[in-house]
Tab-separated table of C-alpha atoms in Angstrom:
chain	number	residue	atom	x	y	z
D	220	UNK	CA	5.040	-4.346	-49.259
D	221	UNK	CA	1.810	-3.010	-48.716
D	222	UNK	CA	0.644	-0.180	-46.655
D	223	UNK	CA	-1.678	-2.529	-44.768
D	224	UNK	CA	1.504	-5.504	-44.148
D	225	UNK	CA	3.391	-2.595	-42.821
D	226	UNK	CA	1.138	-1.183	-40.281
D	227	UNK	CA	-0.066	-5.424	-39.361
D	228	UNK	CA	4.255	-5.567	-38.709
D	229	UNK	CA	4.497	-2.929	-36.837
D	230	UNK	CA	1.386	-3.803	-34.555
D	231	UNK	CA	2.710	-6.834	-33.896
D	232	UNK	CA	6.206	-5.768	-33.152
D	233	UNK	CA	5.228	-2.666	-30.456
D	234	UNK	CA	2.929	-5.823	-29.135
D	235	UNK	CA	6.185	-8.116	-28.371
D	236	UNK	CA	7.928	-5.079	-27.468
D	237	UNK	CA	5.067	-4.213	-24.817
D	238	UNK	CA	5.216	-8.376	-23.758
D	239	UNK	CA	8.901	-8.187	-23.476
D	240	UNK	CA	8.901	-4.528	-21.216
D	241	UNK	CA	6.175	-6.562	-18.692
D	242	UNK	CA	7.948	-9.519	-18.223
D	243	UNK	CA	11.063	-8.071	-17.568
D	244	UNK	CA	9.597	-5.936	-14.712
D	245	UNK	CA	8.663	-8.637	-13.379
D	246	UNK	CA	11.678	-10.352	-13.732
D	247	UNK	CA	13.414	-7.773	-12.425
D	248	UNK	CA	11.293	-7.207	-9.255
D	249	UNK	CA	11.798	-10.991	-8.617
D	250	UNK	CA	15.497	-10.795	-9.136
D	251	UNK	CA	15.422	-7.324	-6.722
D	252	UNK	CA	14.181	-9.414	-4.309
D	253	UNK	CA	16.585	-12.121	-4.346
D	254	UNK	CA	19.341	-9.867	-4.460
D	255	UNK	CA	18.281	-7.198	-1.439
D	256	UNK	CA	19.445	-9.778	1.260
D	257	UNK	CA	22.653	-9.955	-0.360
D	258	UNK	CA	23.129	-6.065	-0.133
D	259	UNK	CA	21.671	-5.493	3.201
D	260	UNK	CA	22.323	-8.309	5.044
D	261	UNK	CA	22.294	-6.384	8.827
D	262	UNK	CA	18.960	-7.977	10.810
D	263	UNK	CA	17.715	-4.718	10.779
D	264	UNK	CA	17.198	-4.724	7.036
D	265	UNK	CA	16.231	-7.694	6.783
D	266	UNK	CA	13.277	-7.254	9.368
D	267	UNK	CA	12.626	-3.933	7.671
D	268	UNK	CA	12.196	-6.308	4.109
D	269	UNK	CA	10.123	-8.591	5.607
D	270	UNK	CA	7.690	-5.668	7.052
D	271	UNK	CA	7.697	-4.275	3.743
D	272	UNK	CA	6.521	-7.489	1.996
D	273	UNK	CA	4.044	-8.100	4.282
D	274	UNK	CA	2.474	-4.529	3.875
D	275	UNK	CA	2.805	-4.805	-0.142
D	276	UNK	CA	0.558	-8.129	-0.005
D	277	UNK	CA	-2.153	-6.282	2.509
D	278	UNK	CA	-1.923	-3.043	0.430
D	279	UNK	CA	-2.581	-4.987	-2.696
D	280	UNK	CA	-5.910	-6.689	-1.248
D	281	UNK	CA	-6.878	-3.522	-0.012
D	282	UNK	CA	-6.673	-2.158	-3.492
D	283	UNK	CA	-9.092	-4.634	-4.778
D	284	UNK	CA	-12.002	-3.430	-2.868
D	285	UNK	CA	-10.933	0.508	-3.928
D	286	UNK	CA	-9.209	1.083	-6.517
D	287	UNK	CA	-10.481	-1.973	-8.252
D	288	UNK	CA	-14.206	-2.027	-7.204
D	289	UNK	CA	-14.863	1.398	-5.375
D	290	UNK	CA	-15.402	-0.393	-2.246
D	291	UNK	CA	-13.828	2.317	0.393
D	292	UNK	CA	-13.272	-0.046	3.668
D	293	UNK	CA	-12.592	1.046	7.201
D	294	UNK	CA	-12.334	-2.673	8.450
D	295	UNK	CA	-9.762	-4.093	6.050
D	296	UNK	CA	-7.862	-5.626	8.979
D	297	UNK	CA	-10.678	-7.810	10.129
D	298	UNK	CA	-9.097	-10.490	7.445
D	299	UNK	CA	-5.945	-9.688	7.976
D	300	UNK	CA	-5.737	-10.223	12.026
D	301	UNK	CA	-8.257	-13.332	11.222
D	302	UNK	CA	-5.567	-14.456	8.747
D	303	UNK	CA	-3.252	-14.035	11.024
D	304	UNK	CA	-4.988	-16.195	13.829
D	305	UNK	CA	-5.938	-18.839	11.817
D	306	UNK	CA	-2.418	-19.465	10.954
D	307	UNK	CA	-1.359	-19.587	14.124
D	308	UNK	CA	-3.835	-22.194	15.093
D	309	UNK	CA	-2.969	-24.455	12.408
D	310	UNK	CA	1.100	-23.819	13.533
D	311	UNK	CA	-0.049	-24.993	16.713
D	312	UNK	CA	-2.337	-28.155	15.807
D	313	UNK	CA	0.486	-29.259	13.161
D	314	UNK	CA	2.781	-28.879	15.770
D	315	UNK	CA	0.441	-30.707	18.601
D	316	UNK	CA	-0.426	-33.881	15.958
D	317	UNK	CA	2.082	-33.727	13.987
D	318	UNK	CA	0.809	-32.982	10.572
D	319	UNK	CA	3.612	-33.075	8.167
D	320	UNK	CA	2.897	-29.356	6.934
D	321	UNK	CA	5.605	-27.471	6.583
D	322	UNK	CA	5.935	-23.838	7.381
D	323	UNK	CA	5.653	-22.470	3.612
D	324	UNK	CA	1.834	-23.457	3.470
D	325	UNK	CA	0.852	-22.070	6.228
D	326	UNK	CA	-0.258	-18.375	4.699
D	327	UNK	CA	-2.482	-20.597	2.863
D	328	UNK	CA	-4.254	-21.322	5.662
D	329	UNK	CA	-4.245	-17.833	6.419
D	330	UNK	CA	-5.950	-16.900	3.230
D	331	UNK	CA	-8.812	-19.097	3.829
D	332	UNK	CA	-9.446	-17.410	7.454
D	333	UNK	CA	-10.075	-14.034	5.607
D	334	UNK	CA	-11.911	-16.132	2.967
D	335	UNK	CA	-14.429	-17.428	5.135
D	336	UNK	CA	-14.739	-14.444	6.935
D	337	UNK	CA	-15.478	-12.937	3.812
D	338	UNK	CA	-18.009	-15.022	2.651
D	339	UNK	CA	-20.219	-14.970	5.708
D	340	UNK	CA	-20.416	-11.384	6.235
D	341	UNK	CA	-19.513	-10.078	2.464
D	342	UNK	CA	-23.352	-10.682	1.022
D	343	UNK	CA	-24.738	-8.401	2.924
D	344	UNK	CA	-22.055	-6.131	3.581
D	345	UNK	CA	-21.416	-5.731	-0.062
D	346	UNK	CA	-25.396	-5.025	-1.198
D	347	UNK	CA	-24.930	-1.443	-0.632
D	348	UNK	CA	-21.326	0.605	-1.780
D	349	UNK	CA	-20.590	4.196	-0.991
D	350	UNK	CA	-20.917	5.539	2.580
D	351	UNK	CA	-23.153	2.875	3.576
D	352	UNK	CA	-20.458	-0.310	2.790
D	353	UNK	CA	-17.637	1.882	4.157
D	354	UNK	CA	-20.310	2.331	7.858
D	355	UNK	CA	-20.773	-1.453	7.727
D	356	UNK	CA	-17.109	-1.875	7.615
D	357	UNK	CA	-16.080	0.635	10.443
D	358	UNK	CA	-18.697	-1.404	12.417
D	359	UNK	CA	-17.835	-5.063	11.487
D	360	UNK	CA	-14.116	-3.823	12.259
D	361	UNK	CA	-15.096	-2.721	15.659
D	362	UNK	CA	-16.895	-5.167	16.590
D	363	UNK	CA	-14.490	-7.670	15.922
D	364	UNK	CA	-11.756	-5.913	17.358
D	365	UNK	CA	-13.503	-5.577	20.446
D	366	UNK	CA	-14.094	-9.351	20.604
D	367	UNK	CA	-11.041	-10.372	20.482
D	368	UNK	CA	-10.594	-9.314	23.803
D	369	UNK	CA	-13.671	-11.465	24.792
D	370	UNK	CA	-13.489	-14.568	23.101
D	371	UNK	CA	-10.481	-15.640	24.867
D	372	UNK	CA	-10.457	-19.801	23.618
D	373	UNK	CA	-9.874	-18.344	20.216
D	374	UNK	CA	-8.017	-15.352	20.440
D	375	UNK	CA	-6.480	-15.967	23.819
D	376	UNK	CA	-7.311	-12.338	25.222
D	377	UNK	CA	-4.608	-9.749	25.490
D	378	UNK	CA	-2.239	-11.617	25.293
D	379	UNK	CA	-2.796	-13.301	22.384
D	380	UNK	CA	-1.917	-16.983	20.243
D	381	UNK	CA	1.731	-17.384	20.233
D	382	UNK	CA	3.249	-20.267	18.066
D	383	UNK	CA	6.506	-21.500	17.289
D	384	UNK	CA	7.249	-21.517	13.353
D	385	UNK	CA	10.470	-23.307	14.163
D	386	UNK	CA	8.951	-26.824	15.788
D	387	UNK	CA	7.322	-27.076	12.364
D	388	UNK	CA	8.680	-29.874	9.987
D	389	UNK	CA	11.900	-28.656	7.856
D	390	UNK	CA	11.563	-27.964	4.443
D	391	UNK	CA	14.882	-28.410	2.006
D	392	UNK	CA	16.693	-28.484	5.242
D	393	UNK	CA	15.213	-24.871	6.146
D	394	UNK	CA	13.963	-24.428	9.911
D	395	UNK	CA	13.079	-21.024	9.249
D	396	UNK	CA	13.915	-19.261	12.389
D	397	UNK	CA	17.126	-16.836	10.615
D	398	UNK	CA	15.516	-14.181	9.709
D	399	UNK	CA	16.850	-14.694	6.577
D	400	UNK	CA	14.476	-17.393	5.288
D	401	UNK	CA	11.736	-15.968	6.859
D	402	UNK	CA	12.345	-13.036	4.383
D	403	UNK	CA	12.364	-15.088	1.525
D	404	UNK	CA	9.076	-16.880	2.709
D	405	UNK	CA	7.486	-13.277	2.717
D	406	UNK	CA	8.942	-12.769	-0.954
D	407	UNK	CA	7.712	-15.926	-2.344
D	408	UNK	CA	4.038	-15.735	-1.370
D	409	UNK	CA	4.723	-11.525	-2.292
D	410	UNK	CA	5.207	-12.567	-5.565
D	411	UNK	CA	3.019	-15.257	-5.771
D	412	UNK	CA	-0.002	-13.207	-4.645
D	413	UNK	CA	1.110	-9.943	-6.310
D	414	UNK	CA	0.855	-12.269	-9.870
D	415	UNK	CA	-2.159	-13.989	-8.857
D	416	UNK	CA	-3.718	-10.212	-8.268
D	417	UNK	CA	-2.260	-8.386	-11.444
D	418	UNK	CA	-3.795	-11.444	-13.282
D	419	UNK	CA	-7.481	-10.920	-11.375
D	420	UNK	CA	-7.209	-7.495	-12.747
D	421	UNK	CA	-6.655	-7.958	-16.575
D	422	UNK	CA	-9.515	-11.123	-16.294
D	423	UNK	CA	-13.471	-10.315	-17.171
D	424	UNK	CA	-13.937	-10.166	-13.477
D	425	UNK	CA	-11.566	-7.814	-12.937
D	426	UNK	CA	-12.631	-5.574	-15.947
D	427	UNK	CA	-16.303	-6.088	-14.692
D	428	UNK	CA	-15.004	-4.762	-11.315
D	429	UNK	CA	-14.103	-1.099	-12.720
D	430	UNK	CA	-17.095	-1.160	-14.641
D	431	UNK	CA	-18.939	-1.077	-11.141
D	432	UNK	CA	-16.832	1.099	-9.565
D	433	UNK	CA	-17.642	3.640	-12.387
D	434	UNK	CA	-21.014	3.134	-13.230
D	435	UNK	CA	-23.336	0.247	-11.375
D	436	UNK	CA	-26.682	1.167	-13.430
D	437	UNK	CA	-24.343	0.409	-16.961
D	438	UNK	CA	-23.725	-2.957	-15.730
D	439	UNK	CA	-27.015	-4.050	-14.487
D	440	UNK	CA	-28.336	-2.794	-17.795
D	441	UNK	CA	-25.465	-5.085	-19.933
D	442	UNK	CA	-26.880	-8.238	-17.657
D	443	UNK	CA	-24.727	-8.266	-14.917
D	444	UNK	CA	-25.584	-7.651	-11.073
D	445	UNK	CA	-23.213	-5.693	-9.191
D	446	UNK	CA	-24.056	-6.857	-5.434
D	447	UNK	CA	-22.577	-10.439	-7.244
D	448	UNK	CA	-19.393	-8.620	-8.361
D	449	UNK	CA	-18.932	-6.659	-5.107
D	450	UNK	CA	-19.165	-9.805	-3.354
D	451	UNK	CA	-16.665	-11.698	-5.085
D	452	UNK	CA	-14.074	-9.097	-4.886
D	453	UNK	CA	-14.564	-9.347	-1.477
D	454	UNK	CA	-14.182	-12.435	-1.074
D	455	UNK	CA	-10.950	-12.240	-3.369
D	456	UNK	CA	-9.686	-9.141	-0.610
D	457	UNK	CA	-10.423	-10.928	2.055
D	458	UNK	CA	-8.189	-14.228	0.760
D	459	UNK	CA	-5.147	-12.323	-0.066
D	460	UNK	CA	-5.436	-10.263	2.988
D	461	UNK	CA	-5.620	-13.243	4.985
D	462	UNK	CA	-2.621	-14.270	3.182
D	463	UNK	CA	-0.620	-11.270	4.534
D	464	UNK	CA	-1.711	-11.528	8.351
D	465	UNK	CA	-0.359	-15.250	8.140
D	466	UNK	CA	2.880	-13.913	6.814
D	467	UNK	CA	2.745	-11.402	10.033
D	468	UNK	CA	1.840	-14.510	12.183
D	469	UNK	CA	4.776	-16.500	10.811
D	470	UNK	CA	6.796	-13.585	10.876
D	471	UNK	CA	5.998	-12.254	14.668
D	472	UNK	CA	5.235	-15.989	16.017
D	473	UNK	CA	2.326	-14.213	17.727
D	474	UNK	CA	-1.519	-12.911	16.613
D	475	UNK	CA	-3.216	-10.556	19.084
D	476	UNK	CA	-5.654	-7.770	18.762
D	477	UNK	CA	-3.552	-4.754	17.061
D	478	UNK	CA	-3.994	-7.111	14.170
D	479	UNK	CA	-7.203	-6.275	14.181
D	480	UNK	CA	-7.982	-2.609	15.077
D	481	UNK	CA	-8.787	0.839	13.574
D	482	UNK	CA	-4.978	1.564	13.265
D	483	UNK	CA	-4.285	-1.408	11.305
D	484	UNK	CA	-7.104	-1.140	8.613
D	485	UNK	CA	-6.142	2.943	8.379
D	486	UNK	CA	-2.904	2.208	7.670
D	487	UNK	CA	-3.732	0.358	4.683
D	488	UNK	CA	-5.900	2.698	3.747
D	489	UNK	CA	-3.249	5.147	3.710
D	490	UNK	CA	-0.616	3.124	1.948
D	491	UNK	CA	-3.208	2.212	-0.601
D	492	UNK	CA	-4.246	5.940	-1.140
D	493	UNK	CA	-1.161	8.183	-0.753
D	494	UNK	CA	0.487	5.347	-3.242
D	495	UNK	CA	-2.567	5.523	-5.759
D	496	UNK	CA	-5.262	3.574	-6.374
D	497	UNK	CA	-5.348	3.817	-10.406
D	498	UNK	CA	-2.792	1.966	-10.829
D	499	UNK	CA	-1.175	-1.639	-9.497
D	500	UNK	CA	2.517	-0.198	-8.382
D	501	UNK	CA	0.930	2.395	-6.582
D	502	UNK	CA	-0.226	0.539	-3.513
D	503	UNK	CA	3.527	-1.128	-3.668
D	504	UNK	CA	4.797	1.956	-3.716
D	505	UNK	CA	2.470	3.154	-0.840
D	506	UNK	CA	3.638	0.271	1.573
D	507	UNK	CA	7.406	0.885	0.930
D	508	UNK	CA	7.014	4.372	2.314
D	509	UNK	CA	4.583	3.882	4.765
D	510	UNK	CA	6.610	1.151	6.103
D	511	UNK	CA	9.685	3.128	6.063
D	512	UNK	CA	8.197	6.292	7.875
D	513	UNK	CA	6.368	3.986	10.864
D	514	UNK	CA	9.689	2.753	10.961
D	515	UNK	CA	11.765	5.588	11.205
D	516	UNK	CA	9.065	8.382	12.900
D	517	UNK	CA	8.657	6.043	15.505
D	518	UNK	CA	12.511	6.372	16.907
D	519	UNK	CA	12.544	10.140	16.306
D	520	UNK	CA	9.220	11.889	17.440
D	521	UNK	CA	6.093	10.937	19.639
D	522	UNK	CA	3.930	12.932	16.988
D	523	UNK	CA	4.355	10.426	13.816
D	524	UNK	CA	0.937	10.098	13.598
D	525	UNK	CA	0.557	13.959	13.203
D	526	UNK	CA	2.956	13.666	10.370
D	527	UNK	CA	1.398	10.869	8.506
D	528	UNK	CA	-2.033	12.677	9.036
D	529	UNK	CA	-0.614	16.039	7.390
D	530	UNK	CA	0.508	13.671	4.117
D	531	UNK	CA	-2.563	12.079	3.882
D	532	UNK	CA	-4.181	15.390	4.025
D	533	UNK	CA	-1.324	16.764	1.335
D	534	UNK	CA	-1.999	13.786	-0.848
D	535	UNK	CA	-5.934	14.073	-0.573
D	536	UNK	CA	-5.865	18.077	-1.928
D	537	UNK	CA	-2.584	18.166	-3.989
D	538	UNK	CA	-2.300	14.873	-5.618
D	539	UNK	CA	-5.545	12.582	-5.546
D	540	UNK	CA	-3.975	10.027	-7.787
D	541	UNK	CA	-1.428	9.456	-5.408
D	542	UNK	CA	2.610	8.968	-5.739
D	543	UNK	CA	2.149	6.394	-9.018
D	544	UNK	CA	-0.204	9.317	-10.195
D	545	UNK	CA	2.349	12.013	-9.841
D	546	UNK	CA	5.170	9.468	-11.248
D	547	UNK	CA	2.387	8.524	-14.555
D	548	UNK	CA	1.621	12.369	-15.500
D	549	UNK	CA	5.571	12.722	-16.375
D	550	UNK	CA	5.022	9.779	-19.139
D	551	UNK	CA	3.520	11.331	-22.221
D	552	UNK	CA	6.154	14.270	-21.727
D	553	UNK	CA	8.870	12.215	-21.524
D	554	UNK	CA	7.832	10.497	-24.547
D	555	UNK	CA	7.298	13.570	-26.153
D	556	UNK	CA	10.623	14.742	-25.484
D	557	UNK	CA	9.305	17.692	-23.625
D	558	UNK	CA	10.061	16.823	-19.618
D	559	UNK	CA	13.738	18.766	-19.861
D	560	UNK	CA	11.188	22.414	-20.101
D	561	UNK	CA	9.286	22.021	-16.780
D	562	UNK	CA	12.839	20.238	-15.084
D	563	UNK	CA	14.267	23.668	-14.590
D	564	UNK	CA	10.623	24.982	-12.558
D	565	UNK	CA	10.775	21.978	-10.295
D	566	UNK	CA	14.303	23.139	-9.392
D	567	UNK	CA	13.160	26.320	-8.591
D	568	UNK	CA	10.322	25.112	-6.384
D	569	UNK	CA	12.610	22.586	-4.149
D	570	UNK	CA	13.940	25.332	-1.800
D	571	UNK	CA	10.470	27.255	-0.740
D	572	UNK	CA	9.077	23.735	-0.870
D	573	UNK	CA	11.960	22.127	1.652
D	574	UNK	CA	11.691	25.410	3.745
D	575	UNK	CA	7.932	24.887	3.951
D	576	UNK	CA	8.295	21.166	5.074
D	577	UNK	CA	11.220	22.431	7.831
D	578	UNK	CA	8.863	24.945	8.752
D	579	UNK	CA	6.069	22.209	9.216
D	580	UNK	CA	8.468	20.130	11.387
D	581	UNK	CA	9.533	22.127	13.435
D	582	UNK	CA	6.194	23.528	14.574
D	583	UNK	CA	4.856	20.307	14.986
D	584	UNK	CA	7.953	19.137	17.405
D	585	UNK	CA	7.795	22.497	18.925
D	586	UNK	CA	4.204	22.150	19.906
D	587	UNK	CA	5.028	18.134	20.702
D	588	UNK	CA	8.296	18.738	23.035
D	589	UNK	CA	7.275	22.312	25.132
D	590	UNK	CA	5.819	20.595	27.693
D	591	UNK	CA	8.847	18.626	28.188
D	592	UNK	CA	11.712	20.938	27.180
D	593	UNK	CA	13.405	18.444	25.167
D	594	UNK	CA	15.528	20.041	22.200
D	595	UNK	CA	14.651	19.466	18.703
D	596	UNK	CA	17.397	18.632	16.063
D	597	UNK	CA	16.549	19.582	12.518
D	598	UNK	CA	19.128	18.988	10.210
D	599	UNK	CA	21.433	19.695	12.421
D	600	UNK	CA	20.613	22.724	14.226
D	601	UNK	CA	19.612	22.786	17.671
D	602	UNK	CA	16.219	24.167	18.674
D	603	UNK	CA	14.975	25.297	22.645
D	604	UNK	CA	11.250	24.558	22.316
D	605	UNK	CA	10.428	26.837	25.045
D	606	UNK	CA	12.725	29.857	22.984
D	607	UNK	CA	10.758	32.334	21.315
D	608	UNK	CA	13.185	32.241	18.390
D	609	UNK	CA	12.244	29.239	17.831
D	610	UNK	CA	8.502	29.704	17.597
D	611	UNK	CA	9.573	33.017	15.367
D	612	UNK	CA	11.374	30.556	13.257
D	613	UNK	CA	8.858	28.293	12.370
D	614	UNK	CA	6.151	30.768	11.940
D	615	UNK	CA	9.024	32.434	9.145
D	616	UNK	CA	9.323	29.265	7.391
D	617	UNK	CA	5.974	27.987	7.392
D	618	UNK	CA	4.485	31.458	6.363
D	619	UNK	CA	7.416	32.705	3.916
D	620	UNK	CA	8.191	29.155	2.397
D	621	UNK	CA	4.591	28.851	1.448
D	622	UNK	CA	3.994	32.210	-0.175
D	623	UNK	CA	7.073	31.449	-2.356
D	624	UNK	CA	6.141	28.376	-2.956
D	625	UNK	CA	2.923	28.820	-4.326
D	626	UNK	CA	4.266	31.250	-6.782
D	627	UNK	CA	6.752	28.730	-7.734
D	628	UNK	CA	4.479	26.004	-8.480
D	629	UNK	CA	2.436	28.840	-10.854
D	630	UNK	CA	5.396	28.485	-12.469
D	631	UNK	CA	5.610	24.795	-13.012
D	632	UNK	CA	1.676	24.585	-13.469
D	633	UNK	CA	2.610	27.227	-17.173
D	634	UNK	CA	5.326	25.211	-17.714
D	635	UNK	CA	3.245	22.190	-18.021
D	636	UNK	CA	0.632	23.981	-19.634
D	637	UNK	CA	3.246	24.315	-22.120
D	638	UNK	CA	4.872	21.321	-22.273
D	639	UNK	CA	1.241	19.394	-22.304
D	640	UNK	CA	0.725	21.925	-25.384
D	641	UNK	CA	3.597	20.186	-27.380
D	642	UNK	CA	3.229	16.531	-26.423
D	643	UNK	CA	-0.049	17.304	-27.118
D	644	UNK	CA	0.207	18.165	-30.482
D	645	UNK	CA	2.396	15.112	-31.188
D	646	UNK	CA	-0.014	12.891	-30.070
D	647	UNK	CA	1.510	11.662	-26.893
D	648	UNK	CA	-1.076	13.251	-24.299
D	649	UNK	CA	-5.350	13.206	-24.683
């Protein structure tokens, strides 16, 4: 056998090997999905699921216009809340004339809300990118937002549209008011429209997308005009984010403003960054634990928003390719064979690290809860805002934990320097 036959085998078997590895995430994402009910089957969980799904589909929109085009957006949630509004006219008129349309393709009609929202405001939104797109946004969002409160015939005021996915016809016997199918409505169009996106991305169009996000003046040059691109990944955003706020209408039985806001579109923004742009699971990975901390904060402290403002902030200096970015540098040394030398420095970094987070905390509640002399339980241990010990405290940890700290992560930043040295020279890392 021939040196050539050998290397054409061996191409071809690391390329079925790579197939095989992508289908079977999928596969197992899908099959995560049906089996999560099954596990946590309390409505809390299951409410928590649906949340989640919903975020992962708005997350991944959101991601086209960033991390796939450059296209930084403060008014993301215009197509989402418009989404969600449109379906919960159409609930209603199928309901009223009895359309026989049942309750699974109603995100559909979502989709084409933020579609044709898209489309009439994307071509001129979308001539300019950089700070100028991202103004237009913040202003298109605002606007909006601030209608809905006026334009009561179509998004009935304060209040809101409120619908009833139940008097819609049955569909294989399912009337979808347990919370239970409603979930696996959520999952179906999440993995229909996470598919539909992965595939946009690994198309010309897609490819074409990066190439003006990276460098505009390249692609006019090659033939190609880049308002044209910018506008159709707009249009694409605005679709699958429409797609999510009908999966919050359906889920919710109710549009109203908040789908629309500021908070709404920074959310995503947050999810989509602190998960990482660069990469598809990051903005899935985003959502989960955004989701998960509005969730949980909420119940425990009155200052969540503080806390998700210090991670953004954390994220933004420490780690600008986000959580996937963080998980994607440990690749070539575990490849390599060389993760097991800078293990042993991350140990050594948890405990300033942890005492510089408590330290955080309990600052932040102690500045939160004075007024109202309310005691703070971290961990565990009781704290008396109004105590000086507990100020003293704080200002230990926050001080102390990050002086060690930072000469722990010294540490791990040589032991990666030396552990990038050897994968390196193996070929696993450019």
């Amino acid at each position: 056998m021939t040196t050539a036959t050998t290397s054409t085998s061996k191409a071809a078997a690391d390329a079925a090997g790579g197939s095989l590895r992508f289908y079977g995430v999928w596969l197992i994402g899908i099959v995560v999905l049906i089996v999560l009910p099954m596990i946590f089957s309390s409505g809390g969980s299951l409410t928590s699921f649906s949340l989640i799904g919903i975020a992962i589909v708005f997350a991944l929109s959101y991601n086209i216009l960033l991390g796939q085009t450059g296209l930084l957006s403060f008014g993301h949630a215009v197509h989402y809340g418009l989404g969600g509004f449109a379906a919960c006219h159409m609930m209603n008129a199928v309901v009223s004339h009895g359309w026989p349309i049942p309750l699974p393709f109603i995100p559909l009609f979502g989709g084409l809300g933020g579609l044709v929202f898209a489309m009439i405001i994307g071509w001129v939104m979308t001539k300019r990118a950089g700070t100028v797109f991202a103004m237009i946004s913040l202003g298109i969002g605002e606007l909006v937002a601030s209608s809905s409160l006026i334009l009561r015939s179509v998004f009935g005021g304060e209040s809101g549209i409120t619908t009833d996915r139940t008097a819609l016809s049955k569909m294989l016997g399912w009337s979808f008011g347990p919370q239970l199918q409603v979930y696996y409505l959520i999952a179906f169009w999440l993995v229909l429209s996470a598919i539909a996106m992965y595939a946009m991305t690994r198309t010309p169009l897609g490819r074409i997308c990066n190439a003006v996000r990276d460098n505009p003046e390249r692609v006019q040059f090659i033939g190609y005009d880049p308002h044209v691109v910018r506008y159709i990944a707009f249009c694409f955003a605005g679709f699958f984010a429409g797609i999510a706020g009908g999966l919050a209408a359906i889920n919710f039985e109710i549009a109203n403003s908040a789908y629309l806001g500021a908070i709404q579109s920074g959310l995503v923004l947050f999810s989509t960054f602190i998960g990482g742009t660069a990469f598809f699971f990051g903005p899935i990975l985003g959502a989960i634990l955004v989701t998960y901390l509005q969730l949980g904060l909420t119940n425990l402290t009155t200052a969540w928003q503080l806390y998700f403002g210090i991670i953004f902030i954390g994220i933004v200096m420490y780690a600008p390719g986000g959580i996937a970015g963080l998980l994607m540098m440990h690749r070539p040394l575990i490849r390599a064979g060389t993760l097991w030398t800078v293990i042993p420095s991350y140990l050594v970094a948890i405990v300033p690290t942890v005492a510089l987070a408590c330290g955080v905390i309990l600052a932040i509640e102690t500045v939160a809860r004075f007024s109202g002399g309310d005691a703070i339980n971290l961990f565990g241990i009781a704290f008396n805002p109004t105590s000086p010990v507990t100020w003293i405290a704080a200002a230990v940890l926050v001080v102390g934990g990050f002086v060690v700290a930072r000469l722990t992560w010294r540490r791990i930043a040589e032991a990666w320097d030396r552990a990038g040295t050897v994968a390196r020279e193996r070929g696993y890392l450019a």
